[in-house]
PDB file of C-alpha atoms in Angstrom:
ATOM      1  CA  MET A   1       7.373   7.973  48.097  1.00 59.00           C
ATOM      2  CA  PRO A   2       5.972   5.204  46.046  1.00 63.00           C
ATOM      3  CA  ALA A   3       2.172   5.489  45.062  1.00 72.00           C
ATOM      4  CA  VAL A   4       0.022   3.544  46.595  1.00 73.00           C
ATOM      5  CA  PRO A   5      -2.229   1.157  44.711  1.00 70.00           C
ATOM      6  CA  GLN A   6      -5.622   2.152  44.785  1.00 80.00           C
ATOM      7  CA  GLY A   7      -7.200  -1.095  42.931  1.00 79.00           C
ATOM      8  CA  PRO A   8      -8.165  -2.005  39.361  1.00 79.00           C
ATOM      9  CA  SER A   9      -8.376   0.572  36.431  1.00 82.00           C
ATOM     10  CA  GLU A  10     -11.721   1.759  35.046  1.00 82.00           C
ATOM     11  CA  TYR A  11     -10.511  -0.003  32.058  1.00 81.00           C
ATOM     12  CA  THR A  12     -10.112  -3.531  34.029  1.00 82.00           C
ATOM     13  CA  ARG A  13     -13.493  -2.711  35.564  1.00 81.00           C
ATOM     14  CA  MET A  14     -15.112  -2.263  32.116  1.00 80.00           C
ATOM     15  CA  MET A  15     -13.465  -5.329  31.031  1.00 80.00           C
ATOM     16  CA  SER A  16     -14.020  -7.868  33.651  1.00 80.00           C
ATOM     17  CA  THR A  17     -18.159  -6.898  33.934  1.00 76.00           C
ATOM     18  CA  PRO A  18     -20.337  -9.284  31.756  1.00 75.00           C
ATOM     19  CA  GLN A  19     -21.526  -7.616  28.787  1.00 68.00           C
ATOM     20  CA  VAL A  20     -24.695  -6.341  28.360  1.00 63.00           C
ATOM     21  CA  PRO A  21     -26.952  -8.017  26.352  1.00 61.00           C
ATOM     22  CA  GLN A  22     -27.657  -6.645  22.598  1.00 63.00           C
ATOM     23  CA  ALA A  23     -31.085  -5.010  21.660  1.00 65.00           C
ATOM     24  CA  PRO A  24     -33.821  -6.676  20.463  1.00 65.00           C
ATOM     25  CA  GLN A  25     -33.348  -7.300  16.774  1.00 70.00           C
ATOM     26  CA  MET A  26     -36.254  -6.054  14.315  1.00 69.00           C
ATOM     27  CA  PRO A  27     -38.503  -8.851  12.610  1.00 69.00           C
ATOM     28  CA  GLN A  28     -37.366  -9.992   9.627  1.00 72.00           C
ATOM     29  CA  MET A  29     -39.353  -9.618   6.084  1.00 71.00           C
ATOM     30  CA  PRO A  30     -40.991 -12.530   5.037  1.00 70.00           C
ATOM     31  CA  GLN A  31     -38.589 -14.266   2.420  1.00 75.00           C
ATOM     32  CA  VAL A  32     -39.583 -13.333  -1.219  1.00 70.00           C
ATOM     33  CA  PRO A  33     -39.529 -16.547  -3.651  1.00 70.00           C
ATOM     34  CA  GLN A  34     -36.679 -16.056  -5.703  1.00 74.00           C
ATOM     35  CA  MET A  35     -37.469 -16.411  -9.122  1.00 72.00           C
ATOM     36  CA  SER A  36     -35.091 -18.467 -11.456  1.00 74.00           C
ATOM     37  CA  LEU A  37     -33.695 -16.539 -14.994  1.00 72.00           C
ATOM     38  CA  PRO A  38     -33.761 -19.203 -17.782  1.00 72.00           C
ATOM     39  CA  GLN A  39     -30.519 -20.442 -19.183  1.00 77.00           C
ATOM     40  CA  ALA A  40     -28.653 -18.196 -21.601  1.00 73.00           C
ATOM     41  CA  PRO A  41     -27.917 -20.116 -24.737  1.00 73.00           C
ATOM     42  CA  GLN A  42     -24.581 -20.947 -25.330  1.00 78.00           C
ATOM     43  CA  MET A  43     -22.111 -19.223 -27.641  1.00 73.00           C
ATOM     44  CA  ASN A  44     -18.840 -20.680 -29.116  1.00 76.00           C
ATOM     45  CA  VAL A  45     -16.901 -17.642 -29.291  1.00 71.00           C
ATOM     46  CA  PRO A  46     -13.338 -18.719 -31.463  1.00 73.00           C
ATOM     47  CA  GLN A  47     -10.391 -18.419 -29.285  1.00 77.00           C
ATOM     48  CA  ALA A  48      -7.727 -16.383 -31.168  1.00 75.00           C
ATOM     49  CA  PRO A  49      -4.260 -18.199 -32.043  1.00 74.00           C
ATOM     50  CA  GLN A  50      -1.769 -17.855 -29.266  1.00 76.00           C
ATOM     51  CA  MET A  51       1.359 -16.151 -30.700  1.00 73.00           C
ATOM     52  CA  ASN A  52       4.924 -17.171 -28.952  1.00 76.00           C
ATOM     53  CA  MET A  53       6.290 -13.905 -28.462  1.00 71.00           C
ATOM     54  CA  PRO A  54      10.351 -13.908 -28.544  1.00 72.00           C
ATOM     55  CA  GLN A  55      12.132 -13.655 -25.211  1.00 76.00           C
ATOM     56  CA  ALA A  56      14.379 -10.982 -25.027  1.00 71.00           C
ATOM     57  CA  PRO A  57      17.708 -11.632 -23.310  1.00 71.00           C
ATOM     58  CA  THR A  58      17.905 -10.948 -19.861  1.00 74.00           C
ATOM     59  CA  ALA A  59      21.187  -9.253 -18.451  1.00 65.00           C
ATOM     60  CA  PRO A  60      22.833 -10.829 -15.861  1.00 63.00           C
ATOM     61  CA  PRO A  61      21.960  -9.531 -12.244  1.00 60.00           C
ATOM     62  CA  ALA A  62      23.461  -6.391 -10.787  1.00 58.00           C
ATOM     63  CA  LYS A  63      26.274  -6.638  -8.386  1.00 65.00           C
ATOM     64  CA  GLY A  64      25.781  -3.492  -6.586  1.00 68.00           C
ATOM     65  CA  ILE A  65      26.408   0.106  -7.473  1.00 67.00           C
ATOM     66  CA  SER A  66      29.606  -0.048  -9.633  1.00 79.00           C
ATOM     67  CA  THR A  67      32.655   2.167  -9.307  1.00 81.00           C
ATOM     68  CA  ASN A  68      32.014   4.305 -12.726  1.00 88.00           C
ATOM     69  CA  MET A  69      28.290   5.009 -11.099  1.00 90.00           C
ATOM     70  CA  LEU A  70      30.178   6.217  -7.815  1.00 91.00           C
ATOM     71  CA  LEU A  71      32.727   8.367  -9.596  1.00 93.00           C
ATOM     72  CA  ILE A  72      29.506   9.893 -12.200  1.00 94.00           C
ATOM     73  CA  GLY A  73      27.471  10.887  -9.078  1.00 94.00           C
ATOM     74  CA  ILE A  74      30.592  12.435  -7.495  1.00 95.00           C
ATOM     75  CA  PHE A  75      31.121  14.823 -10.279  1.00 96.00           C
ATOM     76  CA  CYS A  76      27.411  15.737 -10.656  1.00 97.00           C
ATOM     77  CA  LEU A  77      27.523  16.775  -6.868  1.00 97.00           C
ATOM     78  CA  LEU A  78      30.926  18.916  -7.256  1.00 97.00           C
ATOM     79  CA  ALA A  79      29.088  20.331 -10.685  1.00 97.00           C
ATOM     80  CA  PHE A  80      26.334  21.463  -8.649  1.00 97.00           C
ATOM     81  CA  LEU A  81      28.217  23.079  -5.917  1.00 97.00           C
ATOM     82  CA  ALA A  82      30.541  24.811  -8.316  1.00 97.00           C
ATOM     83  CA  GLY A  83      27.621  26.093 -10.099  1.00 97.00           C
ATOM     84  CA  GLY A  84      25.864  26.984  -6.912  1.00 96.00           C
ATOM     85  CA  PHE A  85      29.310  28.694  -5.965  1.00 96.00           C
ATOM     86  CA  ILE A  86      29.376  30.620  -9.203  1.00 96.00           C
ATOM     87  CA  VAL A  87      25.560  31.998  -8.974  1.00 96.00           C
ATOM     88  CA  TYR A  88      26.512  32.994  -5.260  1.00 95.00           C
ATOM     89  CA  VAL A  89      29.538  35.191  -6.560  1.00 95.00           C
ATOM     90  CA  LEU A  90      27.519  36.756  -9.491  1.00 95.00           C
ATOM     91  CA  VAL A  91      24.517  37.631  -7.298  1.00 94.00           C
ATOM     92  CA  HIS A  92      26.747  38.983  -4.235  1.00 87.00           C
ATOM     93  CA  LYS A  93      28.967  41.367  -6.800  1.00 74.00           C
TER      94      LYS A  93
END
């Protein structure tokens, strides 16, 4: 049995009502005149000579995981499992 619509939800009614006016704002303090600071004397700072760093040769971008890396990963996983098996056998002896 489908539910009978009961009219707008509370959220819809809340959003459709006009917003309550904001509370009166506090009176602002009188503006204090800003005193300007005297200009600091300009100092000429000598710049360090720029040295050109030699560029290191960049390697060509990697083409993804290589077959050698995959074999090394499989070997490491097998060695880890074999070590775990050996420890298991030694402990449960």
